[in-house]
Coordinates of C-alpha atoms in Angstrom, one line a residue:
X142 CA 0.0 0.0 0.0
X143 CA 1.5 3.3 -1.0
X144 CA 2.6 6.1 1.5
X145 CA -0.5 8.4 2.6
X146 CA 1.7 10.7 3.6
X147 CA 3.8 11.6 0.7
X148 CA 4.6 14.8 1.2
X149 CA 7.3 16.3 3.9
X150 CA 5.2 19.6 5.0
X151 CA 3.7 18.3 8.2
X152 CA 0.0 20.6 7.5
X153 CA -0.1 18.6 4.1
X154 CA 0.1 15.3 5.6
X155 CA -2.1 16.5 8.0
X156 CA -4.2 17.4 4.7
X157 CA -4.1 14.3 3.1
X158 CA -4.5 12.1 5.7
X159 CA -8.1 13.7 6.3
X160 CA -9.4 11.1 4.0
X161 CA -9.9 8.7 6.4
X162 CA -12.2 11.7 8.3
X163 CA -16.1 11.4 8.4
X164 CA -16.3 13.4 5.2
X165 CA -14.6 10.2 2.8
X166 CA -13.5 9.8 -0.2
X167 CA -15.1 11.3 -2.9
X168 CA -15.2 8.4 -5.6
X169 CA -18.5 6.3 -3.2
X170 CA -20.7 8.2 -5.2
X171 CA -20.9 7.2 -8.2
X172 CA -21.4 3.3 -6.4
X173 CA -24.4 5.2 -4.7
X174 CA -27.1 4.9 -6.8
X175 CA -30.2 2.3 -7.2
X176 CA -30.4 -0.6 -4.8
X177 CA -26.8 0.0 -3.4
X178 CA -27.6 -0.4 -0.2
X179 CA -28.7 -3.7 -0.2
X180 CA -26.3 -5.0 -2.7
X181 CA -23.6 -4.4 -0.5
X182 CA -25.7 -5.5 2.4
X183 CA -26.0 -9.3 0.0
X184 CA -21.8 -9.2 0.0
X185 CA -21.1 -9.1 3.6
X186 CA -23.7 -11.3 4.6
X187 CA -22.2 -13.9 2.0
X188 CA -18.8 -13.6 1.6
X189 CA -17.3 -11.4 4.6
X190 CA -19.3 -11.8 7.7
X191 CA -20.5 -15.6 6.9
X192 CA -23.1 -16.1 9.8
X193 CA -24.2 -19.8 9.4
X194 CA -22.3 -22.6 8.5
X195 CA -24.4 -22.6 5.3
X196 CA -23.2 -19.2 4.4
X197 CA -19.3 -20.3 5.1
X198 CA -19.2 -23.5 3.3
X199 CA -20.2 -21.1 0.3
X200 CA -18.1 -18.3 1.0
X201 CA -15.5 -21.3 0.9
X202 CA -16.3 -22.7 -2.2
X203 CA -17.0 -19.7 -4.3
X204 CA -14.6 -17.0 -3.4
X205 CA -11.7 -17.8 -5.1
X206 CA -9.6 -15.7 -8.1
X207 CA -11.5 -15.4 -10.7
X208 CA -7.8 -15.1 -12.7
X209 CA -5.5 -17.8 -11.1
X210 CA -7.7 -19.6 -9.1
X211 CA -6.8 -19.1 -5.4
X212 CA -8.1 -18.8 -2.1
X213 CA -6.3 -16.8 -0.3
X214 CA -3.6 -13.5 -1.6
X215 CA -6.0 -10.8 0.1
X216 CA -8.7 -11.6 -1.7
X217 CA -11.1 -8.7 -2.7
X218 CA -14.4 -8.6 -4.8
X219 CA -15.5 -5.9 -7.3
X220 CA -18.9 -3.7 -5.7
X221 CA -19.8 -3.2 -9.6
X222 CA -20.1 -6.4 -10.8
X223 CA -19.1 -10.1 -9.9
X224 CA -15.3 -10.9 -10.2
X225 CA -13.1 -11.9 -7.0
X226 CA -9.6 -11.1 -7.2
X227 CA -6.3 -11.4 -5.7
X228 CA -4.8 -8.1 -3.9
X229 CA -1.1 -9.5 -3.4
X230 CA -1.0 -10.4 -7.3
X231 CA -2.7 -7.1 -8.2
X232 CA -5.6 -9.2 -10.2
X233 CA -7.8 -7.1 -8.5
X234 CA -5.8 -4.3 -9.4
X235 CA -6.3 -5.3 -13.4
X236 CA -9.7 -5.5 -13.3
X237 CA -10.3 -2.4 -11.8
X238 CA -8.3 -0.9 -14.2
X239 CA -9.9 -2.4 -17.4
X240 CA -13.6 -2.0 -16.1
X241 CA -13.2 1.8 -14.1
X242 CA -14.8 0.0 -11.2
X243 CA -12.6 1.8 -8.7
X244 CA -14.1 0.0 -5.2
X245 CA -13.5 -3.4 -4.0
X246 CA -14.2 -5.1 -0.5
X247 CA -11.7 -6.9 1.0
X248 CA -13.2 -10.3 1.9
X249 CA -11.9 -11.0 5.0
X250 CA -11.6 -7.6 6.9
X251 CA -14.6 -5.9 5.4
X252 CA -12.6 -3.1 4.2
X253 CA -13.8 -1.2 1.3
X254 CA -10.6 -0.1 -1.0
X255 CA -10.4 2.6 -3.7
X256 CA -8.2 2.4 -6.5
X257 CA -8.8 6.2 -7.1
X258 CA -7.5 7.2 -3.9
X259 CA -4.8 3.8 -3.8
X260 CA -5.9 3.7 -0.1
X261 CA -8.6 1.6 1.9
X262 CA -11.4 4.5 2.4
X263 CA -14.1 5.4 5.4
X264 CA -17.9 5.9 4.9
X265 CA -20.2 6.6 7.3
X266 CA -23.0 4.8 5.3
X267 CA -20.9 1.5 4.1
X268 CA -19.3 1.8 7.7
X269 CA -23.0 1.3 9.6
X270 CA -24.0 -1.7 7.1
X271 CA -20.8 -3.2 7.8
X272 CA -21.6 -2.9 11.4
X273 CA -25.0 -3.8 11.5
X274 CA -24.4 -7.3 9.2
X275 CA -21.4 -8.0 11.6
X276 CA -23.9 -8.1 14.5
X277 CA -26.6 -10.6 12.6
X278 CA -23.4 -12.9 11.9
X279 CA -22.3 -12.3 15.5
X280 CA -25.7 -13.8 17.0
X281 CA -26.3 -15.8 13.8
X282 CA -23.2 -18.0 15.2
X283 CA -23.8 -17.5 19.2
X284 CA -26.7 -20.7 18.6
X285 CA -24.4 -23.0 15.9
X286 CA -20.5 -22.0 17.4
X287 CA -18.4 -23.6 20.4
X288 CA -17.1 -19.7 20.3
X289 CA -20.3 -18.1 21.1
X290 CA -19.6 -17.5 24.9
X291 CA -16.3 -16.1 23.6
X292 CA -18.1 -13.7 21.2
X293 CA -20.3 -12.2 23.9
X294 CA -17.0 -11.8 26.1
X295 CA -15.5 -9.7 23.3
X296 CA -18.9 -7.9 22.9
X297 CA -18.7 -7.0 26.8
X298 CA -14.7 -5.7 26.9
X299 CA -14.4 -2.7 24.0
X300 CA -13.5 -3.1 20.4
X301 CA -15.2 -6.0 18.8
X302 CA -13.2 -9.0 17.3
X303 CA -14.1 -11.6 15.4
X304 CA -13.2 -14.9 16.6
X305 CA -10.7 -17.2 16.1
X306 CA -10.3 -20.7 16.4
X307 CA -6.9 -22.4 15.7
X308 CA -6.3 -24.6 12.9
X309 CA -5.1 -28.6 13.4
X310 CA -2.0 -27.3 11.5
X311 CA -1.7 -24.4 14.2
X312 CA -2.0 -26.4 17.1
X313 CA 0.7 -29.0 15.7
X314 CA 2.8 -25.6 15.6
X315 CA 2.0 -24.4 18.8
X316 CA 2.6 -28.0 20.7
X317 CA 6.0 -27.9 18.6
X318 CA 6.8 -24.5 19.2
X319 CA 6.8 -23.8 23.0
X320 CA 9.0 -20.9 22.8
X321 CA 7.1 -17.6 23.2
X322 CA 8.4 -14.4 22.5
X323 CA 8.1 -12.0 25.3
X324 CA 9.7 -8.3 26.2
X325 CA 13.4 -8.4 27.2
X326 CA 15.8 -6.1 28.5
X327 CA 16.9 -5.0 25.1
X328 CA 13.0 -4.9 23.7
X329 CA 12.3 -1.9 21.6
X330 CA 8.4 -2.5 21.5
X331 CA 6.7 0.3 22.7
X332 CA 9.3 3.1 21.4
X333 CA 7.8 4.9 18.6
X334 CA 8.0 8.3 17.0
X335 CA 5.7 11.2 16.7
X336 CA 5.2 12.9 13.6
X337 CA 5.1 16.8 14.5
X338 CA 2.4 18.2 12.5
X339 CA 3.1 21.7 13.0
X340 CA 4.1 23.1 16.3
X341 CA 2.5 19.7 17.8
X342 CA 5.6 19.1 20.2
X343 CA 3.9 20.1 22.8
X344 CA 1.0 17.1 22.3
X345 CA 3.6 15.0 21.6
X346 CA 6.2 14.4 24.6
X347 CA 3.0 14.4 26.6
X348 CA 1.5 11.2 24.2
X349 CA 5.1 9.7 25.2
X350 CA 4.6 10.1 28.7
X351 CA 1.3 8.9 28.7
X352 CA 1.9 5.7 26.7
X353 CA 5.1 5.0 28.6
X354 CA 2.5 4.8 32.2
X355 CA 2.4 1.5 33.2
X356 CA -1.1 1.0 34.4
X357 CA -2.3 3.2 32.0
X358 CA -0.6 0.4 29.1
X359 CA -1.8 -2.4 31.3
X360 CA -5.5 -0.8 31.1
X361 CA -5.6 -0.2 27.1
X362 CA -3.7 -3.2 25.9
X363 CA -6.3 -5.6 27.8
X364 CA -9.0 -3.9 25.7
X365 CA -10.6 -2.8 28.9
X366 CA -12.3 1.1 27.6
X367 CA -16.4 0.0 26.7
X368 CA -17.1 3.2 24.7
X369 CA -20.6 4.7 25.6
X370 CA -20.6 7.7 23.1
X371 CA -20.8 7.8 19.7
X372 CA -18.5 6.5 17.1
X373 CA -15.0 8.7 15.7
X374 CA -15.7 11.2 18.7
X375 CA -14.4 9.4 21.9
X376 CA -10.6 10.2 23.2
X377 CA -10.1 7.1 25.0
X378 CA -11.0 5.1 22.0
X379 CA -8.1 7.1 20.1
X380 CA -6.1 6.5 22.8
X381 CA -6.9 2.7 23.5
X382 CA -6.0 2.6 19.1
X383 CA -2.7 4.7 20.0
X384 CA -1.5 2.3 22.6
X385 CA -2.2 -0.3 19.8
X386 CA 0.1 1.2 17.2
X387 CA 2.9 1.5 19.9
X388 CA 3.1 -1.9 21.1
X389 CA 2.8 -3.5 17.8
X390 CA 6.4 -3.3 17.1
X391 CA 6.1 -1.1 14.0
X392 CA 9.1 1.2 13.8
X393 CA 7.9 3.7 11.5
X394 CA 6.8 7.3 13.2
X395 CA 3.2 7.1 13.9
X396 CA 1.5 10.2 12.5
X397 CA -1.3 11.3 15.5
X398 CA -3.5 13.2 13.2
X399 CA -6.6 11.7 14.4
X400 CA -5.4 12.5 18.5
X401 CA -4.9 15.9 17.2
X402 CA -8.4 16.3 15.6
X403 CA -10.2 15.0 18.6
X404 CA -8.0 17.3 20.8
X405 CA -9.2 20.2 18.6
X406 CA -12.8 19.4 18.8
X407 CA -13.3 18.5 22.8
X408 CA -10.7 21.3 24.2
X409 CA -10.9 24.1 21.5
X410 CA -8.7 26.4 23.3
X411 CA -5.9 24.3 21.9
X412 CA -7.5 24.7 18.1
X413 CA -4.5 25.5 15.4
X414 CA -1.1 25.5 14.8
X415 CA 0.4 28.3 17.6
X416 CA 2.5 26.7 20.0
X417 CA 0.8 25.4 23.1
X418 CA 1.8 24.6 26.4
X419 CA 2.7 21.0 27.3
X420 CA 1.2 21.6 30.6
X421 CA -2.1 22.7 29.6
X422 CA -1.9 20.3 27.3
X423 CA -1.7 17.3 30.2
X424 CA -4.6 18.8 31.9
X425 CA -7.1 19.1 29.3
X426 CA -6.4 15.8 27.7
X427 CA -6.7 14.3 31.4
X428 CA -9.6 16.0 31.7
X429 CA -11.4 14.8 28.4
X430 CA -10.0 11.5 28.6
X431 CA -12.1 11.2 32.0
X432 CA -15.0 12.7 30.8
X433 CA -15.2 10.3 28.2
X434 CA -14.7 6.9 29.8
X435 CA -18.3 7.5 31.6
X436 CA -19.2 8.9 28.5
X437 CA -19.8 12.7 28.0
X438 CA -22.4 13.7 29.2
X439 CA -22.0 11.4 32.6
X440 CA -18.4 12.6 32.6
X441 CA -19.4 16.6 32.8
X442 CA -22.0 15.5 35.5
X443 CA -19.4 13.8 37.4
X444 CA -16.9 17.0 37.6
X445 CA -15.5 16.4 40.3
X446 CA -12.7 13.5 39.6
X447 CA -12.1 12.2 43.3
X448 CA -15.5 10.7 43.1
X449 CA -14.9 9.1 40.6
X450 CA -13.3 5.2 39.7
X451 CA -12.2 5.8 35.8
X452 CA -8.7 4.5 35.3
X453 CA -7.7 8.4 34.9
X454 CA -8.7 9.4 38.4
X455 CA -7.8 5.3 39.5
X456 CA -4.3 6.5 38.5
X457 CA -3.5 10.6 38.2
X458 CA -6.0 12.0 40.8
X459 CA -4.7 12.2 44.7
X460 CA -6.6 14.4 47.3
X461 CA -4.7 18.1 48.5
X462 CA -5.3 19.3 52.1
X463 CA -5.4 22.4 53.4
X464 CA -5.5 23.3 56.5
X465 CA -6.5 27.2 57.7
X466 CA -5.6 27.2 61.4
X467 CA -7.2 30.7 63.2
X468 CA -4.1 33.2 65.1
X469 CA -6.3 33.5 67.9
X470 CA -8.4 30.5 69.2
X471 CA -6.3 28.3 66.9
X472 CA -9.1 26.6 65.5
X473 CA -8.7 24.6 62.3
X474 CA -10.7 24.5 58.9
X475 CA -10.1 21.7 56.9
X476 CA -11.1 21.1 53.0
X477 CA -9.6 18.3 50.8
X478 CA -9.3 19.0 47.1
X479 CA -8.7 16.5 43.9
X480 CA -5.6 16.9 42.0
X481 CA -4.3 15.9 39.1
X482 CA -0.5 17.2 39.1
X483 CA 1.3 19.7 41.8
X484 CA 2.5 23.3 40.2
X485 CA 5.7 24.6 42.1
X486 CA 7.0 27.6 42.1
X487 CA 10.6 28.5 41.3
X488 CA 13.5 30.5 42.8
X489 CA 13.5 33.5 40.5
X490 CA 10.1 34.2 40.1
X491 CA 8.4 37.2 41.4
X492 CA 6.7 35.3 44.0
X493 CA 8.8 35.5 47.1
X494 CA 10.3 32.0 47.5
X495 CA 11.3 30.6 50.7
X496 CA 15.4 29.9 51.3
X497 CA 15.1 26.2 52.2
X498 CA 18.8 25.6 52.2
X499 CA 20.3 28.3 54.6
X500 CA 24.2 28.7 53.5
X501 CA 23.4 26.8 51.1
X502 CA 25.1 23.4 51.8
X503 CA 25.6 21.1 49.0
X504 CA 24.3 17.4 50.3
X505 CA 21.8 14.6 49.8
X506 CA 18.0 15.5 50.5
X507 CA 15.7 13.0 50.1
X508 CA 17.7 11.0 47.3
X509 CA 18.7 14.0 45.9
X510 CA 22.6 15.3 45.5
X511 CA 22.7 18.7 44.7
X512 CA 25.3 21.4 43.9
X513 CA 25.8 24.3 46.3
X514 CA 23.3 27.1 46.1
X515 CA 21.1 24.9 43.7
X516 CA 17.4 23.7 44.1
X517 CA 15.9 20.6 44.1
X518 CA 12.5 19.6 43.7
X519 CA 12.5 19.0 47.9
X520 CA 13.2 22.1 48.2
X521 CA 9.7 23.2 45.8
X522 CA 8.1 20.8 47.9
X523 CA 8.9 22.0 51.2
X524 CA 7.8 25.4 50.1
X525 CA 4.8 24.3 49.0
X526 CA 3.8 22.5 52.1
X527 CA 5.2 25.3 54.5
X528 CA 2.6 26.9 56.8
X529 CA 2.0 30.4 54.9
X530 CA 0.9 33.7 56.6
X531 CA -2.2 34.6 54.8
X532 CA -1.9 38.0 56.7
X533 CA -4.5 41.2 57.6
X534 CA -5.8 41.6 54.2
X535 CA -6.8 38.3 53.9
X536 CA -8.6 37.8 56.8
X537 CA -10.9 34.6 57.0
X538 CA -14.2 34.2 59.4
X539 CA -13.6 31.8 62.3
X540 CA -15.9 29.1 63.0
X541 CA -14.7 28.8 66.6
X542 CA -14.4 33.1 67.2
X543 CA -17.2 34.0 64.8
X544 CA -15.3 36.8 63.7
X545 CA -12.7 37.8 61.4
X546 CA -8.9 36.8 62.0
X547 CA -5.5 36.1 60.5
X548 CA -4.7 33.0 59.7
X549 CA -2.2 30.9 58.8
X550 CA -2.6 28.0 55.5
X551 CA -1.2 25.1 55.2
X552 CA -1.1 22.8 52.1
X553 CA -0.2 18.7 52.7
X554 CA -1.2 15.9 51.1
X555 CA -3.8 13.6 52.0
X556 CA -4.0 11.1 49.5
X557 CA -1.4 10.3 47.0
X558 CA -2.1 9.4 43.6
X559 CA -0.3 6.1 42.1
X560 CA 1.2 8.5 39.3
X561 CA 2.5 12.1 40.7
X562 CA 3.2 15.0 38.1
X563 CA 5.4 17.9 39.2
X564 CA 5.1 20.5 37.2
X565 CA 7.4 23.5 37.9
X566 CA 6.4 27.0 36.8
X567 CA 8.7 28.1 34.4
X568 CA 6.4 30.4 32.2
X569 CA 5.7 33.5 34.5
X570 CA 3.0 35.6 32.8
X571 CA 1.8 38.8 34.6
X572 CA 0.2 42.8 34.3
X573 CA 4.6 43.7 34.1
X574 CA 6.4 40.9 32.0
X575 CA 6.3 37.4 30.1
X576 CA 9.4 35.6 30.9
X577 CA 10.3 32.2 31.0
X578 CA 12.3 31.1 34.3
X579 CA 15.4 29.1 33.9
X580 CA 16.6 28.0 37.8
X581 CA 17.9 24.6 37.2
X582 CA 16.1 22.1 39.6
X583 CA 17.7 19.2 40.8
X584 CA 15.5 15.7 40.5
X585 CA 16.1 12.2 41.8
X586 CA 15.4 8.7 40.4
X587 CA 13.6 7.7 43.7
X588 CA 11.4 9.9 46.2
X589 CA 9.7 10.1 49.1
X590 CA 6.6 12.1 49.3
X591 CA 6.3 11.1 53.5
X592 CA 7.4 14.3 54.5
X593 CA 5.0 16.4 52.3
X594 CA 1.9 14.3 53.7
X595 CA -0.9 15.4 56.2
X596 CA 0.1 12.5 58.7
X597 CA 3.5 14.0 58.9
X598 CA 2.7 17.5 60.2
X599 CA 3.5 17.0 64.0
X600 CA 6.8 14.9 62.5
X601 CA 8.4 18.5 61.2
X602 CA 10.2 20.9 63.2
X603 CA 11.0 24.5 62.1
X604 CA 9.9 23.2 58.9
X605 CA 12.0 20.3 58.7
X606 CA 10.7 16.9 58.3
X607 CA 12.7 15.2 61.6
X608 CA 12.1 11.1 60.3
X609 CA 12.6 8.2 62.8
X610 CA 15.6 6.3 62.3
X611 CA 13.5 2.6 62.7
X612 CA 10.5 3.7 60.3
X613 CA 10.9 2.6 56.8
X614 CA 7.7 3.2 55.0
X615 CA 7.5 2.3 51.0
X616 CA 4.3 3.3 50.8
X617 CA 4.9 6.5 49.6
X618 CA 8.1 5.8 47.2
X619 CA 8.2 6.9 43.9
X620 CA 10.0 6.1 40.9
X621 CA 11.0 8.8 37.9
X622 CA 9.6 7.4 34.7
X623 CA 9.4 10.6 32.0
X624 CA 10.6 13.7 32.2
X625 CA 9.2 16.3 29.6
X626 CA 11.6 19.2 28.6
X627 CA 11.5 22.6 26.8
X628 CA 13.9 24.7 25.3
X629 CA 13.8 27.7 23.8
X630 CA 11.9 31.4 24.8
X631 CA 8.8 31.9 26.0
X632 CA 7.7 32.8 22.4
X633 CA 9.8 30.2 20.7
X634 CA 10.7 26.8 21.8
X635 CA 10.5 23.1 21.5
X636 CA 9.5 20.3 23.6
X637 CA 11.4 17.0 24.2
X638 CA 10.4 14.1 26.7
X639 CA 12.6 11.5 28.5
X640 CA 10.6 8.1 29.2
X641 CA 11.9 4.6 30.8
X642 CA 11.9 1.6 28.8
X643 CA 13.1 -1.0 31.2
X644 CA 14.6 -0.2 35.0
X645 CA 17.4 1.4 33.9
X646 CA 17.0 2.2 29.8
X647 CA 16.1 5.6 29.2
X648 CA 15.3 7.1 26.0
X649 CA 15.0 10.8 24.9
X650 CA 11.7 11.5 22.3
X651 CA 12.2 14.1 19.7
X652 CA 9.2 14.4 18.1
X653 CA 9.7 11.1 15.2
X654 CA 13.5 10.7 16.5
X655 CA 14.0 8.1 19.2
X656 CA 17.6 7.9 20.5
X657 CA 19.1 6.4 23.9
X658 CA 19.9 8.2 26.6
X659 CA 22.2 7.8 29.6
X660 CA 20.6 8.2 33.1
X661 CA 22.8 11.2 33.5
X662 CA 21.2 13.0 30.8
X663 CA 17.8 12.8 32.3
X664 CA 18.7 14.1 35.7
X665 CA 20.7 17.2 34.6
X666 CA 17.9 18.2 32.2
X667 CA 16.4 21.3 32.8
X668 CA 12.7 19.7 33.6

């Protein structure tokens, strides 16, 4: 099959790949006239989507090449007139050619393929009958098949397959062939490039990041998403699809146009070809990938994620505490919040930050060695836990004085989520400048969020986390996975991600470049 892409400008592939959108391929109308309908309905019920054995012994006997007289080669059939042909030998191809009938069905898929457009092609209309005479064959074999109960299994989980029984030859292969091939240490499945399709480098070290999340791989390669909106217009769908193309050990760059169009059409704000914000970016896709797997409308009813068990919130969401304690009667107000990722501010920003690291002593914090004078993301972490003075012109009513007091707040957290994003706020946008902050910030492979929960409050000390020397608590270990990057100005720059392969194999993502990467490289990135 030739190259849809053929052209290098990225907003031309974008172009041409469109004809796989709703709006199809042109050449399906001039099949569109008379009794089309049910013509085509007539093929699938008797040569693609056989339903009873009667229909399959048929299909058997009479679809074979009509020019060399075999049953297998991709064979397609003609939806002008009757001639079966082979796609491998191009005797499908021939025929097409010398009649002008430009659309053929392939017989085993149920994909319809123009020769016009040299390309299999989408139609709303042939997609539906396709559907709807896969579903009579489905239940037309639930009452003759030992693979009925297997069918209804597949109808429950997602996608629909067909099902597949094993041949007497396969089995003989399988028996002799015990060996199966499974993901080593050197594995490249799962490492795949992203096409940029202008200015898109934003959507795509977070695509990286996303596919590279272990539970969130474990949830989409088990075919576990059961779409409840309608068809071409659900994220997660895309998403369960781009998983697929990842881990099927193609090493070709995958072009995302489809991800990008769906992105366009559920969070609008990141319409077009201006560069975006990686960050904003996470959110929104987060936030329409969990509207989505309730479906739409149940998602924006059910706004607030910590109530709710999607595999988005399952993984990403954790709950923020925050605690407002009155300067008088010392009464405390407690809310808890859902969260998705933690912003931290930076040294440098006009936001007074907090010296953590009096004198500056170069040492190991939490995992972390660190230069002198330099910052580490403890360091953003204890800042953003530390008790702040909220001060007299933010007075807050007390429930225990009934009056107006200064107050002190205080941010912890109260649940962790199984995946934590930091994000650190380098982009500083306000009424006197746009800059973008550069403080390098130190990370580790391995840290402990203990100190920065609500059960460790009483534990600090002038601010200071003070941990027992017998407690040794996993529970709140993390482990550094991806790392996204940007370079550049605030008004010009590019994004790059760094993602984990295996424990220790880390690769940087370039857009469609993949190259390896040393564990060095990731931790002195500028994150």
């Amino acid at each position: 099959m030739p190259d849809p892409f053929p052209h290098p400008n990225p907003r031309n592939a974008l172009h041409v790949g469109s004809v796989m959108c709703p709006a199809g391929c042109s050449h399906v109308n001039g099949f569109k006239v008379d009794n089309w309908k049910q013509n085509l309905r007539v093929i699938y019920q008797c040569f693609v989507w056989s339903g009873t054995a009667e229909t399959r012994r048929r299909k058997a006997k009479s679809c074979i090449c009509h020019m060399c007289g075999a049953h297998l080669n991709r064979l397609h059939s003609c939806l002008y007139c009757v001639f079966f042909g082979c796609f491998s030998k191009k005797h499908i191809h021939e025929h097409a050619k010398n009649k002008r009938h430009n659309l053929a069905i392939d017989l085993l898929y149920g994909g319809i393929y123009c020769f016009a457009c040299q390309d299999y092609i989408y139609d709303k209309d042939m997609e539906q009958i396709a559907k709807e005479e896969q579903r009579k064959a489905w239940k037309l074999q639930g009452g003759c098949s030992v693979l009925a109960s297997l069918a209804v299994i597949l109808k429950c989980v997602g996608e629909k397959f067909s099902t597949w029984e094993p041949t007497k030859r396969e089995l003989e292969l399988l028996r002799h062939n015990p060996k199966r091939r499974k993901i080593t240490t050197n594995c490249t499945i799962g490492l795949r490039g992203l096409i940029n399709l202008g200015n898109t480098c934003f959507m795509n070290c977070i695509v990286q990041a996303l596919t590279h999340t272990p539970l969130l791989r474990d949830f989409f390669l088990s075919d576990r998403h059961k779409c409840e909106m309608q068809s071409n217009s659900c994220l997660v769908c895309e998403m369960s699809q781009l998983f697929q193309e990842f881990y099927s050990g193609h090493r070709s760059p995958h072009i995302p146009f489809r991800l990008l169009h769906l992105v366009w059409t559920h969070a609008r704000h990141l319409a077009g070809y201006e560069q975006q914000d990686a960050h904003e970016f996470l959110i929104a896709a987060l936030d329409v990938l969990h509207r989505h797997c309730k479906g739409d409308d149940n998602g924006k009813k059910a706004n607030n994620p910590n109530h709710c068990n999607c595999i988005i919130d399952q993984i990403f969401t954790g709950g923020l505490q925050s605690d407002v304690t009155c300067q008088v009667c010392h009464g405390v107000s407690t809310t808890i919040d859902p969260f998705w990722d933690i912003s931290l501010d930076l040294p440098g920003s006009s936001t007074p930050f907090w010296p953590l690291s009096p004198g500056g002593d170069s040492g190991v914090v939490n995992g972390e060695g660190h230069l002198t004078g330099s910052t580490t993301l403890t360091d953003c972490l204890r800042r953003f836990t530390r008790p702040e003075h909220l001060g007299s012109s933010a007075k807050i009513k007390c429930g225990g004085c009934h009056s107006y007091q200064e107050s002190t707040k205080q941010l912890t957290m109260k649940k962790l989520p199984i995946v934590a994003c930091f994000h650190l706020k380098r982009f500083e946008h306000s009424a006197k400048l746009r800059r973008k902050i550069t403080t390098y910030v130190s990370f580790p492979l391995e840290l402990d969020m203990t100190p920065f929960m609500a059960s460790s409050k009483e534990s600090r000390v002038n601010g200071q986390y003070q941990q027992s020397v017998d407690v040794l608590n996993n529970d709140n270990k993390y482990s550094l996975f991806a790392v996204v990057n940007h370079q550049g100005t605030l008004e010009s720059g590019h994004y790059t991600s760094f993602i984990r392969q295996h424990k220790d194999q880390w690769f940087k993502c370039d857009d469609a470049i993949i190259t390896k990467a040393s564990i060095k490289d990731v931790l002195d990135s500028e994150g």
